[in-house]
JSON list of C-alpha atoms and ligand atoms in Angstrom, two decimals:
[
{"chain": "A", "resi": 1, "resn": "MET", "atom": "CA", "xyz": [-74.94, -17.63, 17.26]},
{"chain": "A", "resi": 2, "resn": "PRO", "atom": "CA", "xyz": [-72.91, -19.97, 15.08]},
{"chain": "A", "resi": 3, "resn": "ILE", "atom": "CA", "xyz": [-74.41, -20.73, 11.70]},
{"chain": "A", "resi": 4, "resn": "ASP", "atom": "CA", "xyz": [-71.12, -21.76, 10.15]},
{"chain": "A", "resi": 5, "resn": "SER", "atom": "CA", "xyz": [-69.48, -23.76, 12.90]},
{"chain": "A", "resi": 6, "resn": "TYR", "atom": "CA", "xyz": [-70.29, -26.65, 15.20]},
{"chain": "A", "resi": 7, "resn": "PRO", "atom": "CA", "xyz": [-72.68, -26.82, 17.02]},
{"chain": "A", "resi": 8, "resn": "TYR", "atom": "CA", "xyz": [-74.82, -25.38, 14.26]},
{"chain": "A", "resi": 9, "resn": "GLU", "atom": "CA", "xyz": [-77.91, -23.34, 15.08]},
{"chain": "A", "resi": 10, "resn": "LEU", "atom": "CA", "xyz": [-80.91, -22.32, 13.04]},
{"chain": "A", "resi": 11, "resn": "PRO", "atom": "CA", "xyz": [-80.36, -18.82, 11.65]},
{"chain": "A", "resi": 12, "resn": "PRO", "atom": "CA", "xyz": [-83.53, -16.73, 11.93]},
{"chain": "A", "resi": 13, "resn": "LEU", "atom": "CA", "xyz": [-85.16, -15.74, 8.65]},
{"chain": "A", "resi": 14, "resn": "PRO", "atom": "CA", "xyz": [-84.39, -12.15, 7.61]},
{"chain": "A", "resi": 15, "resn": "TYR", "atom": "CA", "xyz": [-88.11, -11.74, 6.79]},
{"chain": "A", "resi": 16, "resn": "ALA", "atom": "CA", "xyz": [-91.43, -12.88, 8.25]},
{"chain": "A", "resi": 17, "resn": "TYR", "atom": "CA", "xyz": [-92.89, -16.30, 7.47]},
{"chain": "A", "resi": 18, "resn": "ASN", "atom": "CA", "xyz": [-95.70, -14.64, 5.51]},
{"chain": "A", "resi": 19, "resn": "ALA", "atom": "CA", "xyz": [-93.41, -12.16, 3.70]},
{"chain": "A", "resi": 20, "resn": "LEU", "atom": "CA", "xyz": [-93.23, -14.24, 0.51]},
{"chain": "A", "resi": 21, "resn": "GLU", "atom": "CA", "xyz": [-97.00, -14.54, 0.11]},
{"chain": "A", "resi": 22, "resn": "PRO", "atom": "CA", "xyz": [-98.73, -15.23, -2.21]},
{"chain": "A", "resi": 23, "resn": "TYR", "atom": "CA", "xyz": [-95.86, -17.05, -3.94]},
{"chain": "A", "resi": 24, "resn": "ILE", "atom": "CA", "xyz": [-94.73, -19.07, -0.94]},
{"chain": "A", "resi": 25, "resn": "ASP", "atom": "CA", "xyz": [-97.26, -19.37, 1.86]},
{"chain": "A", "resi": 26, "resn": "ALA", "atom": "CA", "xyz": [-96.52, -18.84, 5.56]},
{"chain": "A", "resi": 27, "resn": "GLU", "atom": "CA", "xyz": [-97.42, -22.41, 6.48]},
{"chain": "A", "resi": 28, "resn": "THR", "atom": "CA", "xyz": [-94.89, -23.85, 4.01]},
{"chain": "A", "resi": 29, "resn": "MET", "atom": "CA", "xyz": [-92.22, -21.43, 5.25]},
{"chain": "A", "resi": 30, "resn": "ARG", "atom": "CA", "xyz": [-92.92, -22.31, 8.88]},
{"chain": "A", "resi": 31, "resn": "TYR", "atom": "CA", "xyz": [-92.48, -26.04, 8.21]},
{"chain": "A", "resi": 32, "resn": "HIS", "atom": "CA", "xyz": [-89.63, -25.68, 5.74]},
{"chain": "A", "resi": 33, "resn": "HIS", "atom": "CA", "xyz": [-87.55, -23.38, 7.94]},
{"chain": "A", "resi": 34, "resn": "GLY", "atom": "CA", "xyz": [-88.69, -24.39, 11.41]},
{"chain": "A", "resi": 35, "resn": "LYS", "atom": "CA", "xyz": [-88.94, -28.17, 10.92]},
{"chain": "A", "resi": 36, "resn": "HIS", "atom": "CA", "xyz": [-87.05, -29.36, 7.83]},
{"chain": "A", "resi": 37, "resn": "TYR", "atom": "CA", "xyz": [-84.07, -26.99, 8.04]},
{"chain": "A", "resi": 38, "resn": "GLN", "atom": "CA", "xyz": [-83.97, -27.43, 11.83]},
{"chain": "A", "resi": 39, "resn": "ALA", "atom": "CA", "xyz": [-83.88, -31.21, 11.35]},
{"chain": "A", "resi": 40, "resn": "TYR", "atom": "CA", "xyz": [-80.82, -30.98, 9.08]},
{"chain": "A", "resi": 41, "resn": "ILE", "atom": "CA", "xyz": [-79.10, -28.85, 11.72]},
{"chain": "A", "resi": 42, "resn": "ASP", "atom": "CA", "xyz": [-79.98, -31.21, 14.58]},
{"chain": "A", "resi": 43, "resn": "ASN", "atom": "CA", "xyz": [-78.99, -34.28, 12.58]},
{"chain": "A", "resi": 44, "resn": "LEU", "atom": "CA", "xyz": [-75.69, -32.72, 11.49]},
{"chain": "A", "resi": 45, "resn": "ASN", "atom": "CA", "xyz": [-74.81, -31.85, 15.09]},
{"chain": "A", "resi": 46, "resn": "ALA", "atom": "CA", "xyz": [-75.65, -35.42, 16.11]},
{"chain": "A", "resi": 47, "resn": "ALA", "atom": "CA", "xyz": [-73.61, -36.90, 13.22]},
{"chain": "A", "resi": 48, "resn": "LEU", "atom": "CA", "xyz": [-70.57, -34.77, 14.13]},
{"chain": "A", "resi": 49, "resn": "ALA", "atom": "CA", "xyz": [-70.83, -35.35, 17.88]},
{"chain": "A", "resi": 50, "resn": "GLY", "atom": "CA", "xyz": [-68.11, -38.00, 17.94]},
{"chain": "A", "resi": 51, "resn": "TYR", "atom": "CA", "xyz": [-65.68, -36.23, 15.61]},
{"chain": "A", "resi": 52, "resn": "PRO", "atom": "CA", "xyz": [-63.88, -33.26, 17.25]},
{"chain": "A", "resi": 53, "resn": "LYS", "atom": "CA", "xyz": [-61.59, -32.77, 14.26]},
{"chain": "A", "resi": 54, "resn": "LEU", "atom": "CA", "xyz": [-64.49, -32.49, 11.83]},
{"chain": "A", "resi": 55, "resn": "GLN", "atom": "CA", "xyz": [-66.27, -30.12, 14.22]},
{"chain": "A", "resi": 56, "resn": "LYS", "atom": "CA", "xyz": [-63.46, -27.61, 13.71]},
{"chain": "A", "resi": 57, "resn": "LEU", "atom": "CA", "xyz": [-64.03, -27.44, 9.95]},
{"chain": "A", "resi": 58, "resn": "SER", "atom": "CA", "xyz": [-66.42, -24.93, 8.40]},
{"chain": "A", "resi": 59, "resn": "LEU", "atom": "CA", "xyz": [-69.38, -26.28, 6.50]},
{"chain": "A", "resi": 60, "resn": "GLU", "atom": "CA", "xyz": [-67.63, -25.38, 3.25]},
{"chain": "A", "resi": 61, "resn": "GLN", "atom": "CA", "xyz": [-64.46, -27.20, 4.29]},
{"chain": "A", "resi": 62, "resn": "LEU", "atom": "CA", "xyz": [-66.44, -30.24, 5.37]},
{"chain": "A", "resi": 63, "resn": "LEU", "atom": "CA", "xyz": [-68.33, -30.47, 2.09]},
{"chain": "A", "resi": 64, "resn": "ALA", "atom": "CA", "xyz": [-65.40, -29.72, -0.19]},
{"chain": "A", "resi": 65, "resn": "ARG", "atom": "CA", "xyz": [-63.39, -32.59, 1.29]},
{"chain": "A", "resi": 66, "resn": "PRO", "atom": "CA", "xyz": [-63.38, -35.82, -0.68]},
{"chain": "A", "resi": 67, "resn": "VAL", "atom": "CA", "xyz": [-65.84, -38.32, 0.72]},
{"chain": "A", "resi": 68, "resn": "TYR", "atom": "CA", "xyz": [-63.10, -40.77, 1.73]},
{"chain": "A", "resi": 69, "resn": "PHE", "atom": "CA", "xyz": [-61.83, -38.29, 4.34]},
{"chain": "A", "resi": 70, "resn": "LEU", "atom": "CA", "xyz": [-65.04, -38.73, 6.28]},
{"chain": "A", "resi": 71, "resn": "PRO", "atom": "CA", "xyz": [-65.49, -41.62, 8.75]},
{"chain": "A", "resi": 72, "resn": "GLN", "atom": "CA", "xyz": [-66.98, -44.52, 6.84]},
{"chain": "A", "resi": 73, "resn": "LYS", "atom": "CA", "xyz": [-69.55, -45.32, 9.50]},
{"chain": "A", "resi": 74, "resn": "ASP", "atom": "CA", "xyz": [-71.13, -41.86, 9.48]},
{"chain": "A", "resi": 75, "resn": "TYR", "atom": "CA", "xyz": [-70.14, -40.40, 6.14]},
{"chain": "A", "resi": 76, "resn": "ALA", "atom": "CA", "xyz": [-73.64, -40.58, 4.62]},
{"chain": "A", "resi": 77, "resn": "ALA", "atom": "CA", "xyz": [-75.23, -38.87, 7.63]},
{"chain": "A", "resi": 78, "resn": "ILE", "atom": "CA", "xyz": [-72.56, -36.18, 7.76]},
{"chain": "A", "resi": 79, "resn": "LEU", "atom": "CA", "xyz": [-72.61, -35.50, 4.02]},
{"chain": "A", "resi": 80, "resn": "HIS", "atom": "CA", "xyz": [-76.39, -35.51, 3.64]},
{"chain": "A", "resi": 81, "resn": "ASN", "atom": "CA", "xyz": [-77.05, -33.28, 6.63]},
{"chain": "A", "resi": 82, "resn": "ALA", "atom": "CA", "xyz": [-74.15, -30.91, 6.01]},
{"chain": "A", "resi": 83, "resn": "GLY", "atom": "CA", "xyz": [-75.41, -30.57, 2.44]},
{"chain": "A", "resi": 84, "resn": "GLY", "atom": "CA", "xyz": [-78.92, -29.93, 3.75]},
{"chain": "A", "resi": 85, "resn": "VAL", "atom": "CA", "xyz": [-77.69, -27.20, 6.08]},
{"chain": "A", "resi": 86, "resn": "TYR", "atom": "CA", "xyz": [-75.54, -25.58, 3.39]},
{"chain": "A", "resi": 87, "resn": "ASN", "atom": "CA", "xyz": [-78.22, -25.64, 0.69]},
{"chain": "A", "resi": 88, "resn": "HIS", "atom": "CA", "xyz": [-81.00, -24.37, 2.98]},
{"chain": "A", "resi": 89, "resn": "ARG", "atom": "CA", "xyz": [-78.80, -21.63, 4.41]},
{"chain": "A", "resi": 90, "resn": "PHE", "atom": "CA", "xyz": [-78.21, -20.39, 0.87]},
{"chain": "A", "resi": 91, "resn": "PHE", "atom": "CA", "xyz": [-81.83, -20.88, -0.20]},
{"chain": "A", "resi": 92, "resn": "PHE", "atom": "CA", "xyz": [-83.48, -18.98, 2.66]},
{"chain": "A", "resi": 93, "resn": "SER", "atom": "CA", "xyz": [-80.97, -16.13, 2.53]},
{"chain": "A", "resi": 94, "resn": "HIS", "atom": "CA", "xyz": [-81.60, -15.74, -1.21]},
{"chain": "A", "resi": 95, "resn": "LEU", "atom": "CA", "xyz": [-85.34, -15.14, -0.96]},
{"chain": "A", "resi": 96, "resn": "ALA", "atom": "CA", "xyz": [-87.03, -11.80, -0.36]},
{"chain": "A", "resi": 97, "resn": "PRO", "atom": "CA", "xyz": [-90.49, -10.26, -0.62]},
{"chain": "A", "resi": 98, "resn": "ALA", "atom": "CA", "xyz": [-91.59, -9.66, -4.21]},
{"chain": "A", "resi": 99, "resn": "ASP", "atom": "CA", "xyz": [-91.39, -5.87, -3.84]},
{"chain": "A", "resi": 100, "resn": "ALA", "atom": "CA", "xyz": [-87.72, -5.99, -2.73]},
{"chain": "A", "resi": 101, "resn": "GLU", "atom": "CA", "xyz": [-84.78, -5.23, -5.03]},
{"chain": "A", "resi": 102, "resn": "GLY", "atom": "CA", "xyz": [-82.60, -7.94, -6.52]},
{"chain": "A", "resi": 103, "resn": "HIS", "atom": "CA", "xyz": [-84.94, -10.38, -8.22]},
{"chain": "A", "resi": 104, "resn": "LYS", "atom": "CA", "xyz": [-83.00, -9.89, -11.42]},
{"chain": "A", "resi": 105, "resn": "PRO", "atom": "CA", "xyz": [-79.21, -10.10, -11.69]},
{"chain": "A", "resi": 106, "resn": "ALA", "atom": "CA", "xyz": [-77.39, -6.77, -11.89]},
{"chain": "A", "resi": 107, "resn": "GLY", "atom": "CA", "xyz": [-74.01, -5.49, -13.04]},
{"chain": "A", "resi": 108, "resn": "LEU", "atom": "CA", "xyz": [-71.33, -7.99, -13.91]},
{"chain": "A", "resi": 109, "resn": "LEU", "atom": "CA", "xyz": [-73.51, -10.98, -13.04]},
{"chain": "A", "resi": 110, "resn": "SER", "atom": "CA", "xyz": [-76.24, -9.76, -15.38]},
{"chain": "A", "resi": 111, "resn": "ALA", "atom": "CA", "xyz": [-73.72, -9.35, -18.19]},
{"chain": "A", "resi": 112, "resn": "ARG", "atom": "CA", "xyz": [-72.22, -12.78, -17.58]},
{"chain": "A", "resi": 113, "resn": "ILE", "atom": "CA", "xyz": [-75.64, -14.47, -17.58]},
{"chain": "A", "resi": 114, "resn": "ALA", "atom": "CA", "xyz": [-76.59, -12.72, -20.81]},
{"chain": "A", "resi": 115, "resn": "GLY", "atom": "CA", "xyz": [-73.22, -13.65, -22.29]},
{"chain": "A", "resi": 116, "resn": "LYS", "atom": "CA", "xyz": [-73.68, -17.33, -21.52]},
{"chain": "A", "resi": 117, "resn": "PHE", "atom": "CA", "xyz": [-77.41, -17.82, -22.09]},
{"chain": "A", "resi": 118, "resn": "GLY", "atom": "CA", "xyz": [-78.25, -15.05, -24.58]},
{"chain": "A", "resi": 119, "resn": "SER", "atom": "CA", "xyz": [-80.51, -13.07, -22.24]},
{"chain": "A", "resi": 120, "resn": "PHE", "atom": "CA", "xyz": [-81.95, -13.23, -18.73]},
{"chain": "A", "resi": 121, "resn": "GLU", "atom": "CA", "xyz": [-85.21, -14.59, -20.19]},
{"chain": "A", "resi": 122, "resn": "LYS", "atom": "CA", "xyz": [-83.35, -17.41, -21.97]},
{"chain": "A", "resi": 123, "resn": "PHE", "atom": "CA", "xyz": [-81.48, -18.20, -18.75]},
{"chain": "A", "resi": 124, "resn": "GLN", "atom": "CA", "xyz": [-84.83, -18.35, -16.92]},
{"chain": "A", "resi": 125, "resn": "GLU", "atom": "CA", "xyz": [-86.12, -20.81, -19.53]},
{"chain": "A", "resi": 126, "resn": "ALA", "atom": "CA", "xyz": [-83.05, -23.04, -19.20]},
{"chain": "A", "resi": 127, "resn": "PHE", "atom": "CA", "xyz": [-83.06, -22.90, -15.40]},
{"chain": "A", "resi": 128, "resn": "THR", "atom": "CA", "xyz": [-86.81, -23.57, -15.20]},
{"chain": "A", "resi": 129, "resn": "LYS", "atom": "CA", "xyz": [-86.39, -26.61, -17.44]},
{"chain": "A", "resi": 130, "resn": "LEU", "atom": "CA", "xyz": [-83.54, -27.84, -15.26]},
{"chain": "A", "resi": 131, "resn": "ALA", "atom": "CA", "xyz": [-85.68, -27.46, -12.12]},
{"chain": "A", "resi": 132, "resn": "LEU", "atom": "CA", "xyz": [-88.61, -29.27, -13.76]},
{"chain": "A", "resi": 133, "resn": "ASP", "atom": "CA", "xyz": [-86.35, -32.09, -14.90]},
{"chain": "A", "resi": 134, "resn": "VAL", "atom": "CA", "xyz": [-85.04, -32.87, -11.39]},
{"chain": "A", "resi": 135, "resn": "PHE", "atom": "CA", "xyz": [-86.33, -36.37, -10.77]},
{"chain": "A", "resi": 136, "resn": "GLY", "atom": "CA", "xyz": [-87.44, -36.94, -7.18]},
{"chain": "A", "resi": 137, "resn": "SER", "atom": "CA", "xyz": [-85.83, -34.71, -4.53]},
{"chain": "A", "resi": 138, "resn": "GLY", "atom": "CA", "xyz": [-83.13, -32.22, -5.32]},
{"chain": "A", "resi": 139, "resn": "TRP", "atom": "CA", "xyz": [-82.09, -28.75, -6.36]},
{"chain": "A", "resi": 140, "resn": "ALA", "atom": "CA", "xyz": [-81.52, -26.71, -9.50]},
{"chain": "A", "resi": 141, "resn": "CYS", "atom": "CA", "xyz": [-78.45, -24.54, -9.25]},
{"chain": "A", "resi": 142, "resn": "LEU", "atom": "CA", "xyz": [-76.54, -21.90, -11.16]},
{"chain": "A", "resi": 143, "resn": "ALA", "atom": "CA", "xyz": [-73.01, -21.76, -9.82]},
{"chain": "A", "resi": 144, "resn": "LEU", "atom": "CA", "xyz": [-69.74, -20.04, -10.53]},
{"chain": "A", "resi": 145, "resn": "THR", "atom": "CA", "xyz": [-66.87, -22.48, -10.89]},
{"chain": "A", "resi": 146, "resn": "SER", "atom": "CA", "xyz": [-63.33, -21.85, -9.65]},
{"chain": "A", "resi": 147, "resn": "ALA", "atom": "CA", "xyz": [-62.42, -21.32, -13.32]},
{"chain": "A", "resi": 148, "resn": "ASN", "atom": "CA", "xyz": [-64.85, -18.35, -13.30]},
{"chain": "A", "resi": 149, "resn": "ARG", "atom": "CA", "xyz": [-67.48, -20.00, -15.47]},
{"chain": "A", "resi": 150, "resn": "LEU", "atom": "CA", "xyz": [-71.21, -20.02, -14.90]},
{"chain": "A", "resi": 151, "resn": "GLN", "atom": "CA", "xyz": [-72.52, -23.55, -14.90]},
{"chain": "A", "resi": 152, "resn": "LEU", "atom": "CA", "xyz": [-75.90, -25.20, -14.33]},
{"chain": "A", "resi": 153, "resn": "TYR", "atom": "CA", "xyz": [-76.04, -28.05, -11.84]},
{"chain": "A", "resi": 154, "resn": "HIS", "atom": "CA", "xyz": [-78.72, -30.58, -11.08]},
{"chain": "A", "resi": 155, "resn": "LEU", "atom": "CA", "xyz": [-78.13, -31.58, -7.45]},
{"chain": "A", "resi": 156, "resn": "ALA", "atom": "CA", "xyz": [-79.78, -34.79, -6.26]},
{"chain": "A", "resi": 157, "resn": "ASN", "atom": "CA", "xyz": [-81.03, -34.95, -2.66]},
{"chain": "A", "resi": 158, "resn": "GLN", "atom": "CA", "xyz": [-78.57, -32.77, -0.65]},
{"chain": "A", "resi": 159, "resn": "GLU", "atom": "CA", "xyz": [-75.60, -32.75, -3.00]},
{"chain": "A", "resi": 160, "resn": "THR", "atom": "CA", "xyz": [-73.81, -29.41, -3.20]},
{"chain": "A", "resi": 161, "resn": "THR", "atom": "CA", "xyz": [-71.57, -27.70, -5.75]},
{"chain": "A", "resi": 162, "resn": "LEU", "atom": "CA", "xyz": [-68.69, -27.61, -3.26]},
{"chain": "A", "resi": 163, "resn": "PRO", "atom": "CA", "xyz": [-66.90, -30.84, -4.30]},
{"chain": "A", "resi": 164, "resn": "ASP", "atom": "CA", "xyz": [-66.62, -29.10, -7.70]},
{"chain": "A", "resi": 165, "resn": "HIS", "atom": "CA", "xyz": [-65.24, -25.96, -5.95]},
{"chain": "A", "resi": 166, "resn": "ALA", "atom": "CA", "xyz": [-68.17, -23.98, -7.37]},
{"chain": "A", "resi": 167, "resn": "GLN", "atom": "CA", "xyz": [-70.16, -21.36, -5.46]},
{"chain": "A", "resi": 168, "resn": "PRO", "atom": "CA", "xyz": [-73.94, -21.24, -5.87]},
{"chain": "A", "resi": 169, "resn": "VAL", "atom": "CA", "xyz": [-75.40, -18.10, -7.45]},
{"chain": "A", "resi": 170, "resn": "LEU", "atom": "CA", "xyz": [-79.02, -19.23, -7.63]},
{"chain": "A", "resi": 171, "resn": "LEU", "atom": "CA", "xyz": [-80.49, -22.29, -5.96]},
{"chain": "A", "resi": 172, "resn": "PHE", "atom": "CA", "xyz": [-84.09, -23.57, -6.25]},
{"chain": "A", "resi": 173, "resn": "ASP", "atom": "CA", "xyz": [-85.30, -26.16, -3.75]},
{"chain": "A", "resi": 174, "resn": "VAL", "atom": "CA", "xyz": [-87.50, -28.62, -5.64]},
{"chain": "A", "resi": 175, "resn": "TRP", "atom": "CA", "xyz": [-87.98, -31.12, -2.83]},
{"chain": "A", "resi": 176, "resn": "GLU", "atom": "CA", "xyz": [-91.72, -31.67, -2.36]},
{"chain": "A", "resi": 177, "resn": "HIS", "atom": "CA", "xyz": [-91.46, -30.23, 1.18]},
{"chain": "A", "resi": 178, "resn": "ALA", "atom": "CA", "xyz": [-90.67, -26.85, -0.43]},
{"chain": "A", "resi": 179, "resn": "TYR", "atom": "CA", "xyz": [-94.04, -26.57, -2.17]},
{"chain": "A", "resi": 180, "resn": "TYR", "atom": "CA", "xyz": [-96.42, -29.46, -1.51]},
{"chain": "A", "resi": 181, "resn": "LEU", "atom": "CA", "xyz": [-98.60, -27.82, 1.17]},
{"chain": "A", "resi": 182, "resn": "LYS", "atom": "CA", "xyz": [-99.67, -25.08, -1.26]},
{"chain": "A", "resi": 183, "resn": "TYR", "atom": "CA", "xyz": [-98.98, -26.42, -4.72]},
{"chain": "A", "resi": 184, "resn": "LYS", "atom": "CA", "xyz": [-99.53, -30.16, -4.23]},
{"chain": "A", "resi": 185, "resn": "ASN", "atom": "CA", "xyz": [-98.07, -31.84, -7.34]},
{"chain": "A", "resi": 186, "resn": "ALA", "atom": "CA", "xyz": [-97.89, -28.62, -9.39]},
{"chain": "A", "resi": 187, "resn": "ARG", "atom": "CA", "xyz": [-94.12, -28.21, -9.33]},
{"chain": "A", "resi": 188, "resn": "ALA", "atom": "CA", "xyz": [-94.16, -26.10, -12.52]},
{"chain": "A", "resi": 189, "resn": "GLU", "atom": "CA", "xyz": [-96.45, -23.51, -10.91]},
{"chain": "A", "resi": 190, "resn": "TYR", "atom": "CA", "xyz": [-94.20, -23.35, -7.80]},
{"chain": "A", "resi": 191, "resn": "ILE", "atom": "CA", "xyz": [-91.07, -22.87, -9.92]},
{"chain": "A", "resi": 192, "resn": "LYS", "atom": "CA", "xyz": [-92.73, -20.16, -12.01]},
{"chain": "A", "resi": 193, "resn": "ASN", "atom": "CA", "xyz": [-93.75, -18.30, -8.84]},
{"chain": "A", "resi": 194, "resn": "LEU", "atom": "CA", "xyz": [-90.38, -18.76, -7.14]},
{"chain": "A", "resi": 195, "resn": "TRP", "atom": "CA", "xyz": [-88.83, -16.33, -9.63]},
{"chain": "A", "resi": 196, "resn": "ASN", "atom": "CA", "xyz": [-90.87, -13.54, -7.97]},
{"chain": "A", "resi": 197, "resn": "VAL", "atom": "CA", "xyz": [-89.08, -13.98, -4.65]},
{"chain": "A", "resi": 198, "resn": "ALA", "atom": "CA", "xyz": [-85.68, -15.46, -5.59]},
{"chain": "A", "resi": 199, "resn": "LEU", "atom": "CA", "xyz": [-82.79, -13.09, -4.96]},
{"chain": "A", "resi": 200, "resn": "PHE", "atom": "CA", "xyz": [-79.59, -12.55, -6.90]},
{"chain": "A", "resi": 201, "resn": "ARG", "atom": "CA", "xyz": [-76.66, -11.32, -4.81]},
{"chain": "A", "resi": 202, "resn": "GLN", "atom": "CA", "xyz": [-73.41, -10.83, -6.60]},
{"chain": "A", "resi": 203, "resn": "SER", "atom": "CA", "xyz": [-71.41, -9.67, -3.59]},
{"chain": "A", "resi": 204, "resn": "LYS", "atom": "CA", "xyz": [-70.20, -13.17, -2.73]},
{"chain": "A", "resi": 205, "resn": "VAL", "atom": "CA", "xyz": [-69.12, -14.06, -6.24]},
{"chain": "A", "resi": 206, "resn": "ARG", "atom": "CA", "xyz": [-67.96, -10.59, -7.30]},
{"chain": "A", "resi": 207, "resn": "LYS", "atom": "CA", "xyz": [-64.27, -11.32, -6.74]},
{"chain": "A", "resi": 208, "resn": "VAL", "atom": "CA", "xyz": [-64.36, -14.41, -8.93]},
{"chain": "A", "resi": 209, "resn": "LEU", "atom": "CA", "xyz": [-66.59, -12.72, -11.50]},
{"chain": "A", "resi": 210, "resn": "ALA", "atom": "CA", "xyz": [-64.15, -9.86, -11.86]},
{"chain": "A", "resi": 211, "resn": "GLU", "atom": "CA", "xyz": [-61.21, -12.10, -12.67]},
{"chain": "A", "resi": 212, "resn": "PRO", "atom": "CA", "xyz": [-60.12, -12.04, -16.30]},
{"chain": "B", "resi": 301, "resn": "MN3", "atom": "MN1", "xyz": [-85.83, -27.88, 1.52]}
]
């Protein structure tokens, strides 16, 4: 089942819809994964339907390309939906039940976060503030740049870190659809609770992290 090539398909969640309770409720997960994420996938497939050359690119290749490479007529639809697929793929695969391992960074990543922010707690404060400060729809992101530096990003709508050649390490969805069913307007409460289920994986960034 292709999740990284055209035609894109919805990857199943590696946990049950209710597995993140009480921090993220099953109803929110069902809509967020089954409806919102699915819509980005369907809309991306539709936007790419007339472009065989773009269909051959991976999601990463598509998003890292400068905007002017995309067909002018459909560039907004392609960029927005490809970004939505990329961000949600990362988001859902970096969540896990609260009693799982990995909710705090380990090893090299832990050391790098402490080195940049002072401590994990200080990083959490900075990242929480970033997520709270996102105006309207968007994402808070910690990413590793190609120069091997940890950097915070505020991503509006479905922007990604890929045009900057940076790989996400932690990504919080602060679109209202990610929390409104349970938390209504209480974004701060949602963000606070998201830390209980957010997952750090350093496997994907280990190679870059280990560079001098
Ligand atoms: Mn979302």
